PDB file of C-alpha atoms in Angstrom:
ATOM      1  CA  UNK A   1     101.705 137.921  50.130  1.00 53.00           C
ATOM      2  CA  UNK A   2     105.203 138.615  51.431  1.00 59.00           C
ATOM      3  CA  UNK A   3     107.168 136.188  53.584  1.00 59.00           C
ATOM      4  CA  UNK A   4     106.653 138.355  56.665  1.00 62.00           C
ATOM      5  CA  UNK A   5     102.920 138.502  56.034  1.00 55.00           C
ATOM      6  CA  UNK A   6     102.882 134.730  55.588  1.00 57.00           C
ATOM      7  CA  UNK A   7     104.627 134.190  58.921  1.00 65.00           C
ATOM      8  CA  UNK A   8     102.238 136.610  60.608  1.00 67.00           C
ATOM      9  CA  UNK A   9      99.249 134.798  59.130  1.00 62.00           C
ATOM     10  CA  UNK A  10     100.538 131.378  60.237  1.00 65.00           C
ATOM     11  CA  UNK A  11     101.236 132.764  63.693  1.00 70.00           C
ATOM     12  CA  UNK A  12      97.690 134.124  63.936  1.00 75.00           C
ATOM     13  CA  UNK A  13      96.216 130.806  62.805  1.00 70.00           C
ATOM     14  CA  UNK A  14      98.302 128.871  65.350  1.00 72.00           C
ATOM     15  CA  UNK A  15      97.249 131.197  68.168  1.00 79.00           C
ATOM     16  CA  UNK A  16      93.615 130.682  67.171  1.00 79.00           C
ATOM     17  CA  UNK A  17      94.079 126.901  67.151  1.00 76.00           C
ATOM     18  CA  UNK A  18      95.827 127.005  70.533  1.00 79.00           C
ATOM     19  CA  UNK A  19      92.917 129.059  71.862  1.00 80.00           C
ATOM     20  CA  UNK A  20      90.452 126.485  70.514  1.00 80.00           C
ATOM     21  CA  UNK A  21      92.449 123.659  72.094  1.00 78.00           C
ATOM     22  CA  UNK A  22      92.483 125.474  75.456  1.00 84.00           C
ATOM     23  CA  UNK A  23      88.724 126.074  75.249  1.00 85.00           C
ATOM     24  CA  UNK A  24      88.047 122.418  74.459  1.00 82.00           C
ATOM     25  CA  UNK A  25      90.253 121.320  77.355  1.00 82.00           C
ATOM     26  CA  UNK A  26      88.484 123.711  79.728  1.00 86.00           C
ATOM     27  CA  UNK A  27      85.070 122.410  78.607  1.00 86.00           C
ATOM     28  CA  UNK A  28      86.115 118.768  78.990  1.00 85.00           C
ATOM     29  CA  UNK A  29      87.547 119.356  82.462  1.00 87.00           C
ATOM     30  CA  UNK A  30      84.432 121.172  83.676  1.00 90.00           C
ATOM     31  CA  UNK A  31      82.003 118.583  82.293  1.00 88.00           C
ATOM     32  CA  UNK A  32      83.962 115.589  83.584  1.00 89.00           C
ATOM     33  CA  UNK A  33      84.610 117.123  87.006  1.00 90.00           C
ATOM     34  CA  UNK A  34      80.978 118.126  87.539  1.00 90.00           C
ATOM     35  CA  UNK A  35      79.715 114.741  86.281  1.00 89.00           C
ATOM     36  CA  UNK A  36      82.008 112.725  88.559  1.00 90.00           C
ATOM     37  CA  UNK A  37      81.226 114.869  91.607  1.00 92.00           C
ATOM     38  CA  UNK A  38      77.500 114.718  90.872  1.00 89.00           C
ATOM     39  CA  UNK A  39      77.634 110.926  90.552  1.00 87.00           C
ATOM     40  CA  UNK A  40      79.551 110.628  93.827  1.00 90.00           C
ATOM     41  CA  UNK A  41      77.164 112.952  95.684  1.00 88.00           C
ATOM     42  CA  UNK A  42      74.099 111.200  94.277  1.00 86.00           C
ATOM     43  CA  UNK A  43      75.310 107.726  95.227  1.00 86.00           C
ATOM     44  CA  UNK A  44      76.415 108.828  98.692  1.00 86.00           C
ATOM     45  CA  UNK A  45      73.032 110.484  99.251  1.00 83.00           C
ATOM     46  CA  UNK A  46      71.239 107.375  98.038  1.00 81.00           C
ATOM     47  CA  UNK A  47      73.205 105.105 100.383  1.00 84.00           C
ATOM     48  CA  UNK A  48      72.644 107.408 103.365  1.00 83.00           C
ATOM     49  CA  UNK A  49      68.959 107.649 102.558  1.00 80.00           C
ATOM     50  CA  UNK A  50      68.577 103.876 102.367  1.00 78.00           C
ATOM     51  CA  UNK A  51      70.442 103.239 105.611  1.00 77.00           C
ATOM     52  CA  UNK A  52      69.263 106.170 107.738  1.00 76.00           C
ATOM     53  CA  UNK A  53      65.804 106.921 106.422  1.00 75.00           C
ATOM     54  CA  UNK A  54      64.873 103.633 104.807  1.00 71.00           C
ATOM     55  CA  UNK A  55      64.210 105.390 101.515  1.00 73.00           C
ATOM     56  CA  UNK A  56      66.748 106.185  98.831  1.00 67.00           C
ATOM     57  CA  UNK A  57      66.663 108.644  95.949  1.00 72.00           C
ATOM     58  CA  UNK A  58      64.240 107.319  93.350  1.00 74.00           C
ATOM     59  CA  UNK A  59      65.938 108.774  90.289  1.00 74.00           C
ATOM     60  CA  UNK A  60      69.455 107.612  91.178  1.00 77.00           C
ATOM     61  CA  UNK A  61      69.629 104.923  88.487  1.00 79.00           C
ATOM     62  CA  UNK A  62      68.495 107.069  85.576  1.00 80.00           C
ATOM     63  CA  UNK A  63      70.747 109.995  86.508  1.00 84.00           C
ATOM     64  CA  UNK A  64      73.705 107.635  86.956  1.00 85.00           C
ATOM     65  CA  UNK A  65      73.075 106.214  83.493  1.00 84.00           C
ATOM     66  CA  UNK A  66      73.095 109.701  81.993  1.00 84.00           C
ATOM     67  CA  UNK A  67      76.264 110.652  83.884  1.00 87.00           C
ATOM     68  CA  UNK A  68      78.007 107.473  82.737  1.00 89.00           C
ATOM     69  CA  UNK A  69      77.203 108.344  79.127  1.00 86.00           C
ATOM     70  CA  UNK A  70      78.589 111.855  79.622  1.00 88.00           C
ATOM     71  CA  UNK A  71      81.768 110.639  81.344  1.00 89.00           C
ATOM     72  CA  UNK A  72      82.363 107.929  78.736  1.00 88.00           C
ATOM     73  CA  UNK A  73      82.004 109.998  75.587  1.00 87.00           C
ATOM     74  CA  UNK A  74      83.464 113.280  76.835  1.00 87.00           C
ATOM     75  CA  UNK A  75      86.240 111.107  78.252  1.00 86.00           C
ATOM     76  CA  UNK A  76      86.918 109.833  74.730  1.00 85.00           C
ATOM     77  CA  UNK A  77      87.664 113.402  73.689  1.00 83.00           C
ATOM     78  CA  UNK A  78      89.773 113.963  76.819  1.00 83.00           C
ATOM     79  CA  UNK A  79      91.815 110.842  76.077  1.00 81.00           C
ATOM     80  CA  UNK A  80      92.366 111.891  72.462  1.00 80.00           C
ATOM     81  CA  UNK A  81      93.422 115.372  73.590  1.00 78.00           C
ATOM     82  CA  UNK A  82      96.237 113.916  75.699  1.00 76.00           C
ATOM     83  CA  UNK A  83      97.119 111.024  73.395  1.00 71.00           C
ATOM     84  CA  UNK A  84      95.999 108.472  75.975  1.00 71.00           C
ATOM     85  CA  UNK A  85      93.893 106.401  73.610  1.00 68.00           C
ATOM     86  CA  UNK A  86      94.579 102.665  73.329  1.00 65.00           C
ATOM     87  CA  UNK A  87      96.856 101.934  70.376  1.00 66.00           C
ATOM     88  CA  UNK A  88      97.942  98.695  68.719  1.00 63.00           C
ATOM     89  CA  UNK A  89     101.479  99.885  68.122  1.00 66.00           C
ATOM     90  CA  UNK A  90     103.592  96.765  67.490  1.00 67.00           C
ATOM     91  CA  UNK A  91     104.474  97.924  63.960  1.00 67.00           C
ATOM     92  CA  UNK A  92     104.333 101.642  64.751  1.00 65.00           C
ATOM     93  CA  UNK A  93     106.891 101.343  67.557  1.00 65.00           C
ATOM     94  CA  UNK A  94     109.410  99.768  65.177  1.00 69.00           C
ATOM     95  CA  UNK A  95     109.207 102.667  62.718  1.00 67.00           C
ATOM     96  CA  UNK A  96     111.646 105.567  62.936  1.00 74.00           C
ATOM     97  CA  UNK A  97     111.859 109.133  61.658  1.00 73.00           C
ATOM     98  CA  UNK A  98     109.640 110.078  58.734  1.00 78.00           C
ATOM     99  CA  UNK A  99     108.039 106.633  58.598  1.00 80.00           C
ATOM    100  CA  UNK A 100     106.766 106.937  62.158  1.00 79.00           C
ATOM    101  CA  UNK A 101     105.473 110.436  61.532  1.00 81.00           C
ATOM    102  CA  UNK A 102     103.715 109.320  58.339  1.00 85.00           C
ATOM    103  CA  UNK A 103     102.072 106.439  60.201  1.00 81.00           C
ATOM    104  CA  UNK A 104     101.038 108.813  62.989  1.00 82.00           C
ATOM    105  CA  UNK A 105      99.375 111.140  60.484  1.00 86.00           C
ATOM    106  CA  UNK A 106      97.572 108.230  58.821  1.00 87.00           C
ATOM    107  CA  UNK A 107      96.378 106.896  62.188  1.00 85.00           C
ATOM    108  CA  UNK A 108      95.141 110.235  63.519  1.00 85.00           C
ATOM    109  CA  UNK A 109      93.486 111.124  60.211  1.00 89.00           C
ATOM    110  CA  UNK A 110      91.752 107.748  60.076  1.00 88.00           C
ATOM    111  CA  UNK A 111      90.667 108.088  63.707  1.00 87.00           C
ATOM    112  CA  UNK A 112      89.219 111.543  62.999  1.00 90.00           C
ATOM    113  CA  UNK A 113      87.253 110.180  60.036  1.00 93.00           C
ATOM    114  CA  UNK A 114      85.869 107.317  62.148  1.00 91.00           C
ATOM    115  CA  UNK A 115      84.894 109.677  64.985  1.00 91.00           C
ATOM    116  CA  UNK A 116      83.067 112.061  62.632  1.00 93.00           C
ATOM    117  CA  UNK A 117      81.370 109.101  60.919  1.00 93.00           C
ATOM    118  CA  UNK A 118      80.139 107.731  64.261  1.00 92.00           C
ATOM    119  CA  UNK A 119      79.088 111.249  65.263  1.00 92.00           C
ATOM    120  CA  UNK A 120      76.887 111.469  62.184  1.00 93.00           C
ATOM    121  CA  UNK A 121      75.130 108.214  63.056  1.00 90.00           C
ATOM    122  CA  UNK A 122      74.791 109.334  66.672  1.00 90.00           C
ATOM    123  CA  UNK A 123      73.011 112.478  65.461  1.00 91.00           C
ATOM    124  CA  UNK A 124      70.639 110.306  63.402  1.00 91.00           C
ATOM    125  CA  UNK A 125      69.980 108.142  66.478  1.00 87.00           C
ATOM    126  CA  UNK A 126      69.335 111.259  68.560  1.00 86.00           C
ATOM    127  CA  UNK A 127      66.778 112.429  65.985  1.00 87.00           C
ATOM    128  CA  UNK A 128      65.022 109.059  66.115  1.00 86.00           C
ATOM    129  CA  UNK A 129      64.903 109.067  69.926  1.00 83.00           C
ATOM    130  CA  UNK A 130      63.535 112.604  69.878  1.00 84.00           C
ATOM    131  CA  UNK A 131      60.814 111.661  67.376  1.00 85.00           C
ATOM    132  CA  UNK A 132      59.682 108.827  69.642  1.00 83.00           C
ATOM    133  CA  UNK A 133      59.372 111.188  72.587  1.00 79.00           C
ATOM    134  CA  UNK A 134      60.593 108.679  75.167  1.00 77.00           C
ATOM    135  CA  UNK A 135      61.331 110.056  78.636  1.00 80.00           C
ATOM    136  CA  UNK A 136      62.857 108.817  81.878  1.00 75.00           C
ATOM    137  CA  UNK A 137      60.342 107.141  84.235  1.00 75.00           C
ATOM    138  CA  UNK A 138      60.855 109.265  87.367  1.00 74.00           C
ATOM    139  CA  UNK A 139      61.937 112.710  86.220  1.00 75.00           C
ATOM    140  CA  UNK A 140      60.330 112.704  82.782  1.00 78.00           C
ATOM    141  CA  UNK A 141      63.488 114.033  81.109  1.00 79.00           C
ATOM    142  CA  UNK A 142      63.549 113.379  77.330  1.00 82.00           C
ATOM    143  CA  UNK A 143      66.116 110.669  76.571  1.00 81.00           C
ATOM    144  CA  UNK A 144      67.576 112.612  73.670  1.00 83.00           C
ATOM    145  CA  UNK A 145      68.645 115.312  76.138  1.00 83.00           C
ATOM    146  CA  UNK A 146      70.466 112.788  78.318  1.00 82.00           C
ATOM    147  CA  UNK A 147      72.210 111.160  75.345  1.00 83.00           C
ATOM    148  CA  UNK A 148      73.303 114.356  73.635  1.00 87.00           C
ATOM    149  CA  UNK A 149      76.799 113.751  75.032  1.00 87.00           C
ATOM    150  CA  UNK A 150      77.237 110.851  72.565  1.00 89.00           C
ATOM    151  CA  UNK A 151      77.457 112.875  69.333  1.00 91.00           C
ATOM    152  CA  UNK A 152      79.115 115.766  71.173  1.00 90.00           C
ATOM    153  CA  UNK A 153      81.882 113.580  72.600  1.00 89.00           C
ATOM    154  CA  UNK A 154      82.484 111.847  69.261  1.00 90.00           C
ATOM    155  CA  UNK A 155      82.655 115.183  67.466  1.00 92.00           C
ATOM    156  CA  UNK A 156      85.140 116.592  69.984  1.00 89.00           C
ATOM    157  CA  UNK A 157      87.279 113.451  69.706  1.00 88.00           C
ATOM    158  CA  UNK A 158      87.304 113.793  65.918  1.00 90.00           C
ATOM    159  CA  UNK A 159      88.299 117.432  66.313  1.00 89.00           C
ATOM    160  CA  UNK A 160      91.161 116.479  68.645  1.00 88.00           C
ATOM    161  CA  UNK A 161      92.495 113.925  66.148  1.00 89.00           C
ATOM    162  CA  UNK A 162      92.221 116.528  63.393  1.00 89.00           C
ATOM    163  CA  UNK A 163      94.231 119.019  65.456  1.00 87.00           C
ATOM    164  CA  UNK A 164      96.881 116.344  66.064  1.00 86.00           C
ATOM    165  CA  UNK A 165      97.115 115.700  62.328  1.00 87.00           C
ATOM    166  CA  UNK A 166      97.503 119.414  61.608  1.00 86.00           C
ATOM    167  CA  UNK A 167     100.162 119.697  64.305  1.00 84.00           C
ATOM    168  CA  UNK A 168     102.249 116.902  62.800  1.00 83.00           C
ATOM    169  CA  UNK A 169     101.827 118.285  59.283  1.00 83.00           C
ATOM    170  CA  UNK A 170     103.136 121.696  60.327  1.00 80.00           C
ATOM    171  CA  UNK A 171     105.870 120.685  62.822  1.00 78.00           C
ATOM    172  CA  UNK A 172     109.208 118.938  62.533  1.00 80.00           C
ATOM    173  CA  UNK A 173     108.678 117.135  65.835  1.00 79.00           C
ATOM    174  CA  UNK A 174     106.356 114.179  66.315  1.00 77.00           C
ATOM    175  CA  UNK A 175     103.261 114.876  68.432  1.00 71.00           C
ATOM    176  CA  UNK A 176     100.941 112.285  69.948  1.00 75.00           C
ATOM    177  CA  UNK A 177      98.348 115.024  70.505  1.00 73.00           C
ATOM    178  CA  UNK A 178      98.126 118.697  69.619  1.00 71.00           C
ATOM    179  CA  UNK A 179     100.086 119.837  72.688  1.00 72.00           C
ATOM    180  CA  UNK A 180     102.104 116.773  73.714  1.00 71.00           C
ATOM    181  CA  UNK A 181     105.234 115.452  72.054  1.00 73.00           C
ATOM    182  CA  UNK A 182     105.533 111.730  71.570  1.00 73.00           C
ATOM    183  CA  UNK A 183     108.477 110.720  73.720  1.00 68.00           C
ATOM    184  CA  UNK A 184     109.581 107.207  74.518  1.00 57.00           C
ATOM    185  CA  UNK A 185     111.625 107.100  77.692  1.00 46.00           C
ATOM    186  CA  UNK A 186     114.212 104.742  76.247  1.00 47.00           C
ATOM    187  CA  UNK A 187     117.016 106.231  78.364  1.00 43.00           C
ATOM    188  CA  UNK A 188     115.021 105.828  81.560  1.00 46.00           C
ATOM    189  CA  UNK A 189     114.132 102.246  80.669  1.00 46.00           C
ATOM    190  CA  UNK A 190     117.807 101.483  80.049  1.00 52.00           C
ATOM    191  CA  UNK A 191     118.739 102.992  83.416  1.00 50.00           C
ATOM    192  CA  UNK A 192     116.113 100.864  85.146  1.00 49.00           C
ATOM    193  CA  UNK A 193     117.421  97.699  83.499  1.00 55.00           C
ATOM    194  CA  UNK A 194     120.994  98.587  84.448  1.00 58.00           C
ATOM    195  CA  UNK A 195     119.957  99.227  88.028  1.00 57.00           C
ATOM    196  CA  UNK A 196     118.329  95.819  88.160  1.00 56.00           C
ATOM    197  CA  UNK A 197     121.559  94.212  86.920  1.00 56.00           C
ATOM    198  CA  UNK A 198     123.537  96.061  89.574  1.00 57.00           C
ATOM    199  CA  UNK A 199     121.166  94.943  92.319  1.00 58.00           C
ATOM    200  CA  UNK A 200     121.351  91.330  91.161  1.00 56.00           C
ATOM    201  CA  UNK A 201     125.144  91.296  90.657  1.00 56.00           C
ATOM    202  CA  UNK A 202     127.069  94.075  92.465  1.00 54.00           C
ATOM    203  CA  UNK A 203     130.370  92.692  91.109  1.00 56.00           C
ATOM    204  CA  UNK A 204     129.335  93.036  87.453  1.00 53.00           C
ATOM    205  CA  UNK A 205     131.452  95.080  85.037  1.00 53.00           C
ATOM    206  CA  UNK A 206     128.775  97.765  84.696  1.00 46.00           C
ATOM    207  CA  UNK A 207     128.462  98.144  88.484  1.00 48.00           C
ATOM    208  CA  UNK A 208     132.242  98.398  88.751  1.00 53.00           C
ATOM    209  CA  UNK A 209     132.382 101.163  86.168  1.00 52.00           C
ATOM    210  CA  UNK A 210     129.623 103.067  87.954  1.00 51.00           C
ATOM    211  CA  UNK A 211     131.355 102.730  91.316  1.00 52.00           C
ATOM    212  CA  UNK A 212     134.639 103.871  89.808  1.00 51.00           C
ATOM    213  CA  UNK A 213     133.025 106.960  88.305  1.00 50.00           C
ATOM    214  CA  UNK A 214     131.454 107.714  91.671  1.00 49.00           C
ATOM    215  CA  UNK A 215     134.804 107.537  93.444  1.00 47.00           C
ATOM    216  CA  UNK A 216     136.370 109.909  90.920  1.00 47.00           C
TER     217      UNK A 216
END
């Protein structure tokens, strides 16, 4: 394979991965938006029914439970997609350059493995719930249908961490997710601290330098 063919192949693969990432983001946004709006509408209807008609919606609790499961586990994937997951980064934040990137790859790879591992056990749990045949009391919906978001959300989260790992392995920059660079606003933080010093002591050397530059 020539160098040009290699570049063309890598470009095709990256476009396919970008397309997959866009599709996953679209799916997550639709599911989360519909779930949140449905929960809001259901609870508002239940409150109005209780206060105006003296009778609420009987299946409110079981539908809310299902929607909470969907929002929680699809939200895990959404958080991983944007690098908004909670991180214990005391050591990570001190690392620089290649060390930080290596730690990022280890963390995202480990997170992907954990997500896929939990997904596997969630699938086993789903199979057990389905074999029991348990249903919701009011609507009679099989519980395994309502809880299918658990393995799905864990799988999507594992896929997002895998994409982040691939992105960092193939890019010079450091990415916290597949599409978002990891940027620490150190300059902005410094500016904020300097502004605080100026507000506290207008006659300070730094404030004087800033005022002098402004006059020039």
